[in-house]
PDB file of C-alpha atoms in Angstrom:
ATOM      1  CA  SER A 201      85.066 113.455 150.685  1.00 73.00           C
ATOM      2  CA  ARG A 202      87.373 116.281 152.021  1.00 88.00           C
ATOM      3  CA  MET A 203      88.651 114.300 154.770  1.00 86.00           C
ATOM      4  CA  PRO A 204      92.247 115.001 155.465  1.00 92.00           C
ATOM      5  CA  VAL A 205      95.016 112.860 154.687  1.00 91.00           C
ATOM      6  CA  THR A 206      96.670 110.689 157.025  1.00 90.00           C
ATOM      7  CA  ASP A 207      99.555 107.973 157.317  1.00 85.00           C
ATOM      8  CA  GLN A 208      96.257 105.217 157.520  1.00 81.00           C
ATOM      9  CA  THR A 209      94.718 106.364 154.387  1.00 82.00           C
ATOM     10  CA  ILE A 210      94.685 103.752 151.378  1.00 80.00           C
ATOM     11  CA  PHE A 211      94.731 104.636 148.369  1.00 78.00           C
ATOM     12  CA  ARG A 212      94.505 102.543 145.203  1.00 76.00           C
ATOM     13  CA  LEU A 213      97.161 101.769 142.937  1.00 76.00           C
ATOM     14  CA  ALA A 214      95.648 101.586 139.568  1.00 77.00           C
ATOM     15  CA  SER A 215      97.755 102.536 136.863  1.00 81.00           C
ATOM     16  CA  MET A 216     100.623 102.559 139.329  1.00 85.00           C
ATOM     17  CA  THR A 217     100.828  98.742 139.032  1.00 89.00           C
ATOM     18  CA  LYS A 218     102.291  99.303 135.484  1.00 93.00           C
ATOM     19  CA  PRO A 219     105.639 100.461 137.291  1.00 94.00           C
ATOM     20  CA  VAL A 220     105.911  98.062 140.074  1.00 95.00           C
ATOM     21  CA  THR A 221     105.162  94.992 137.751  1.00 96.00           C
ATOM     22  CA  ALA A 222     107.952  96.606 135.434  1.00 97.00           C
ATOM     23  CA  PHE A 223     110.228  96.523 138.207  1.00 97.00           C
ATOM     24  CA  ALA A 224     109.349  93.311 139.398  1.00 98.00           C
ATOM     25  CA  VAL A 225     110.752  92.026 136.069  1.00 98.00           C
ATOM     26  CA  LEU A 226     113.912  94.043 135.646  1.00 98.00           C
ATOM     27  CA  CYS A 227     114.637  92.640 139.213  1.00 97.00           C
ATOM     28  CA  LEU A 228     114.364  89.420 137.343  1.00 98.00           C
ATOM     29  CA  VAL A 229     116.746  90.415 134.388  1.00 98.00           C
ATOM     30  CA  ASP A 230     119.004  91.619 136.733  1.00 98.00           C
ATOM     31  CA  ARG A 231     118.971  88.163 138.470  1.00 97.00           C
ATOM     32  CA  GLY A 232     119.864  86.482 134.408  1.00 97.00           C
ATOM     33  CA  LEU A 233     116.757  84.736 134.631  1.00 96.00           C
ATOM     34  CA  PRO A 234     114.544  86.339 131.444  1.00 97.00           C
ATOM     35  CA  ASN A 235     116.437  88.816 129.027  1.00 97.00           C
ATOM     36  CA  LEU A 236     114.433  91.683 127.605  1.00 98.00           C
ATOM     37  CA  GLN A 237     115.024  90.354 123.886  1.00 98.00           C
ATOM     38  CA  ASP A 238     113.190  86.962 125.084  1.00 98.00           C
ATOM     39  CA  PRO A 239     110.252  85.919 123.248  1.00 98.00           C
ATOM     40  CA  VAL A 240     107.017  86.111 125.032  1.00 98.00           C
ATOM     41  CA  PHE A 241     106.275  82.646 123.596  1.00 98.00           C
ATOM     42  CA  GLN A 242     109.128  81.301 125.039  1.00 98.00           C
ATOM     43  CA  TYR A 243     106.782  81.647 128.684  1.00 98.00           C
ATOM     44  CA  LEU A 244     103.761  81.180 127.512  1.00 97.00           C
ATOM     45  CA  PRO A 245     103.556  79.381 124.490  1.00 97.00           C
ATOM     46  CA  GLU A 246     100.048  80.198 123.121  1.00 95.00           C
ATOM     47  CA  PHE A 247     102.114  83.263 122.276  1.00 96.00           C
ATOM     48  CA  LYS A 248     104.153  81.302 119.368  1.00 95.00           C
ATOM     49  CA  ASP A 249     101.326  81.651 116.434  1.00 90.00           C
ATOM     50  CA  ILE A 250      99.513  84.788 117.811  1.00 96.00           C
ATOM     51  CA  PRO A 251      98.133  86.594 114.725  1.00 96.00           C
ATOM     52  CA  ILE A 252      97.806  89.964 113.801  1.00 97.00           C
ATOM     53  CA  CYS A 253      94.257  90.864 113.525  1.00 96.00           C
ATOM     54  CA  SER A 254      91.561  93.939 112.718  1.00 93.00           C
ATOM     55  CA  LEU A 255      88.364  94.622 113.121  1.00 90.00           C
ATOM     56  CA  THR A 256      85.554  95.251 110.366  1.00 90.00           C
ATOM     57  CA  ASN A 257      83.400  97.869 110.576  1.00 87.00           C
ATOM     58  CA  SER A 258      80.887  95.213 111.687  1.00 88.00           C
ATOM     59  CA  GLY A 259      82.887  94.129 114.520  1.00 86.00           C
ATOM     60  CA  GLU A 260      84.414  90.726 112.797  1.00 92.00           C
ATOM     61  CA  ILE A 261      88.253  90.095 113.403  1.00 92.00           C
ATOM     62  CA  VAL A 262      89.995  89.365 110.563  1.00 95.00           C
ATOM     63  CA  VAL A 263      93.254  87.775 110.457  1.00 96.00           C
ATOM     64  CA  GLN A 264      95.711  90.283 108.591  1.00 96.00           C
ATOM     65  CA  GLY A 265      98.537  87.645 108.586  1.00 96.00           C
ATOM     66  CA  ARG A 266     101.712  86.509 111.079  1.00 96.00           C
ATOM     67  CA  PRO A 267     104.090  88.978 112.657  1.00 97.00           C
ATOM     68  CA  ARG A 268     107.622  88.431 111.054  1.00 97.00           C
ATOM     69  CA  ASN A 269     109.217  89.125 114.618  1.00 96.00           C
ATOM     70  CA  PRO A 270     107.824  87.248 118.029  1.00 97.00           C
ATOM     71  CA  VAL A 271     106.692  89.632 120.559  1.00 98.00           C
ATOM     72  CA  THR A 272     109.392  90.570 123.580  1.00 98.00           C
ATOM     73  CA  ILE A 273     108.909  91.059 126.924  1.00 98.00           C
ATOM     74  CA  LEU A 274     110.787  94.480 125.781  1.00 98.00           C
ATOM     75  CA  HIS A 275     108.069  95.021 123.664  1.00 98.00           C
ATOM     76  CA  LEU A 276     105.452  94.166 126.106  1.00 98.00           C
ATOM     77  CA  LEU A 277     107.004  96.779 128.838  1.00 98.00           C
ATOM     78  CA  ASN A 278     107.805  99.687 125.932  1.00 97.00           C
ATOM     79  CA  HIS A 279     103.789  99.248 124.809  1.00 96.00           C
ATOM     80  CA  THR A 280     105.374  98.433 121.147  1.00 97.00           C
ATOM     81  CA  SER A 281     103.839  94.667 121.449  1.00 97.00           C
ATOM     82  CA  GLY A 282     100.271  95.584 119.339  1.00 95.00           C
ATOM     83  CA  PHE A 283      98.667  93.302 122.099  1.00 93.00           C
ATOM     84  CA  GLY A 284      95.414  94.654 124.154  1.00 90.00           C
ATOM     85  CA  CYS A 285      95.575  98.006 122.728  1.00 87.00           C
ATOM     86  CA  ASP A 286      92.969  98.062 120.457  1.00 87.00           C
ATOM     87  CA  ILE A 287      90.169  99.780 121.729  1.00 84.00           C
ATOM     88  CA  GLY A 288      87.614  97.819 119.241  1.00 87.00           C
ATOM     89  CA  LYS A 289      88.727  95.229 120.153  1.00 89.00           C
ATOM     90  CA  MET A 290      88.290  95.778 123.929  1.00 87.00           C
ATOM     91  CA  GLU A 291      84.545  96.989 123.591  1.00 87.00           C
ATOM     92  CA  LYS A 292      84.032  92.502 122.705  1.00 90.00           C
ATOM     93  CA  LEU A 293      85.367  91.556 126.061  1.00 92.00           C
ATOM     94  CA  THR A 294      82.690  89.293 127.920  1.00 94.00           C
ATOM     95  CA  ALA A 295      82.469  88.642 131.632  1.00 95.00           C
ATOM     96  CA  PHE A 296      84.104  85.723 131.153  1.00 96.00           C
ATOM     97  CA  ASP A 297      87.112  87.185 129.430  1.00 95.00           C
ATOM     98  CA  LYS A 298      87.154  89.169 132.538  1.00 93.00           C
ATOM     99  CA  ALA A 299      87.015  86.818 135.025  1.00 94.00           C
ATOM    100  CA  SER A 300      90.807  85.486 135.568  1.00 93.00           C
ATOM    101  CA  VAL A 301      94.112  86.765 134.049  1.00 92.00           C
ATOM    102  CA  ASP A 302      93.971  83.553 131.960  1.00 95.00           C
ATOM    103  CA  HIS A 303      90.905  84.241 130.857  1.00 95.00           C
ATOM    104  CA  TYR A 304      91.691  88.279 129.701  1.00 94.00           C
ATOM    105  CA  ILE A 305      95.511  86.554 127.936  1.00 95.00           C
ATOM    106  CA  ALA A 306      93.280  84.107 126.551  1.00 95.00           C
ATOM    107  CA  PHE A 307      90.284  86.817 124.530  1.00 95.00           C
ATOM    108  CA  HIS A 308      93.527  88.666 123.704  1.00 94.00           C
ATOM    109  CA  VAL A 309      95.828  85.840 121.902  1.00 95.00           C
ATOM    110  CA  LYS A 310      92.578  85.187 120.303  1.00 94.00           C
ATOM    111  CA  THR A 311      92.039  88.631 119.032  1.00 94.00           C
ATOM    112  CA  GLY A 312      95.392  89.493 117.884  1.00 96.00           C
ATOM    113  CA  LEU A 313      97.942  92.043 117.364  1.00 96.00           C
ATOM    114  CA  ALA A 314      97.036  95.178 116.397  1.00 95.00           C
ATOM    115  CA  PHE A 315     100.695  95.564 114.516  1.00 96.00           C
ATOM    116  CA  GLU A 316     103.717  93.847 113.745  1.00 97.00           C
ATOM    117  CA  PRO A 317     105.853  94.013 117.001  1.00 98.00           C
ATOM    118  CA  GLY A 318     107.853  96.769 117.573  1.00 97.00           C
ATOM    119  CA  SER A 319     106.803  98.851 114.758  1.00 97.00           C
ATOM    120  CA  GLN A 320     104.817 101.625 116.569  1.00 96.00           C
ATOM    121  CA  GLN A 321     103.959 102.370 120.091  1.00 96.00           C
ATOM    122  CA  MET A 322     100.524 101.996 121.260  1.00 94.00           C
ATOM    123  CA  TYR A 323      99.162 102.529 124.945  1.00 93.00           C
ATOM    124  CA  SER A 324      98.377  98.875 126.304  1.00 92.00           C
ATOM    125  CA  PRO A 325      96.214  99.566 129.482  1.00 90.00           C
ATOM    126  CA  THR A 326      96.265  96.104 131.362  1.00 90.00           C
ATOM    127  CA  ALA A 327      97.082  93.028 128.606  1.00 94.00           C
ATOM    128  CA  SER A 328     100.650  93.771 128.000  1.00 96.00           C
ATOM    129  CA  PHE A 329     101.451  93.543 131.766  1.00 96.00           C
ATOM    130  CA  ASP A 330      98.953  90.846 132.401  1.00 95.00           C
ATOM    131  CA  VAL A 331     101.296  88.997 130.456  1.00 97.00           C
ATOM    132  CA  LEU A 332     104.513  90.455 132.031  1.00 98.00           C
ATOM    133  CA  VAL A 333     102.314  88.739 135.539  1.00 97.00           C
ATOM    134  CA  LYS A 334     102.081  85.421 133.988  1.00 97.00           C
ATOM    135  CA  ILE A 335     105.752  85.495 132.536  1.00 98.00           C
ATOM    136  CA  ILE A 336     107.024  86.568 136.352  1.00 98.00           C
ATOM    137  CA  GLU A 337     104.903  83.433 138.111  1.00 97.00           C
ATOM    138  CA  GLN A 338     106.092  81.230 135.419  1.00 96.00           C
ATOM    139  CA  ILE A 339     109.537  81.962 136.299  1.00 97.00           C
ATOM    140  CA  THR A 340     109.502  82.074 139.603  1.00 97.00           C
ATOM    141  CA  GLY A 341     106.929  79.645 140.289  1.00 97.00           C
ATOM    142  CA  THR A 342     104.793  82.061 142.659  1.00 97.00           C
ATOM    143  CA  ASP A 343     101.725  83.996 142.107  1.00 95.00           C
ATOM    144  CA  PHE A 344     102.607  87.367 141.645  1.00 95.00           C
ATOM    145  CA  LEU A 345     101.122  88.991 144.982  1.00 92.00           C
ATOM    146  CA  THR A 346     103.468  86.544 146.949  1.00 94.00           C
ATOM    147  CA  PHE A 347     106.602  87.623 144.682  1.00 96.00           C
ATOM    148  CA  LEU A 348     105.903  91.562 145.070  1.00 95.00           C
ATOM    149  CA  GLN A 349     105.797  91.210 149.053  1.00 93.00           C
ATOM    150  CA  ARG A 350     108.946  88.983 149.075  1.00 95.00           C
ATOM    151  CA  GLU A 351     110.727  90.909 146.774  1.00 96.00           C
ATOM    152  CA  ILE A 352     109.812  94.594 146.783  1.00 95.00           C
ATOM    153  CA  PHE A 353     106.954  95.483 149.109  1.00 93.00           C
ATOM    154  CA  GLU A 354     108.819  93.760 152.376  1.00 94.00           C
ATOM    155  CA  PRO A 355     112.589  94.653 151.843  1.00 95.00           C
ATOM    156  CA  CYS A 356     111.145  98.253 150.714  1.00 94.00           C
ATOM    157  CA  GLY A 357     109.355  98.549 154.392  1.00 92.00           C
ATOM    158  CA  MET A 358     106.309  98.675 151.859  1.00 88.00           C
ATOM    159  CA  GLU A 359     103.979  96.504 154.156  1.00 80.00           C
ATOM    160  CA  ASN A 360     101.157  97.864 153.706  1.00 80.00           C
ATOM    161  CA  THR A 361     100.662  97.828 150.225  1.00 83.00           C
ATOM    162  CA  THR A 362      98.766  95.662 147.959  1.00 79.00           C
ATOM    163  CA  PHE A 363      96.989  95.625 144.602  1.00 75.00           C
ATOM    164  CA  ILE A 364      93.666  94.352 146.643  1.00 71.00           C
ATOM    165  CA  PRO A 365      93.571  96.332 150.916  1.00 72.00           C
ATOM    166  CA  ASN A 366      91.478  94.459 153.187  1.00 70.00           C
ATOM    167  CA  GLU A 367      89.598  95.789 156.344  1.00 66.00           C
ATOM    168  CA  LYS A 368      92.645  96.517 158.113  1.00 56.00           C
TER     169      LYS A 368
END
């Protein structure tokens, strides 16, 4: 819009939520709460039996097998989990699946991993980091935004930082 940027300009965080989420996880790791090698199912039991799945040309989800290794926190952080990175599966998302983080994660658990955890790297636009959000909430007993504001944004003097800006 060619409007000048001022100290009142609001910017959307968009993909900058990933390093903020990663930093939040690493703060907890530094405190000895999770370990980067912890299996995700330790915090979210639905990950215990997550399959490796592929899509047929007709869009059917086919179970290819079970991973030899569990998805770990480190896999989620470095995009090697196989979780939430298959574009074809993403096209199957419904409004219900997008309605909440819990629904979104359940969709991805149902559609499975794209590959054996740790065997390759493929960008996970949101799913891996949504799982990290749920792990943070599980460990801290507080909602993610409250944790970020208390532990990161306020101590860093980022009092106007949020994922959902209001009119102020």
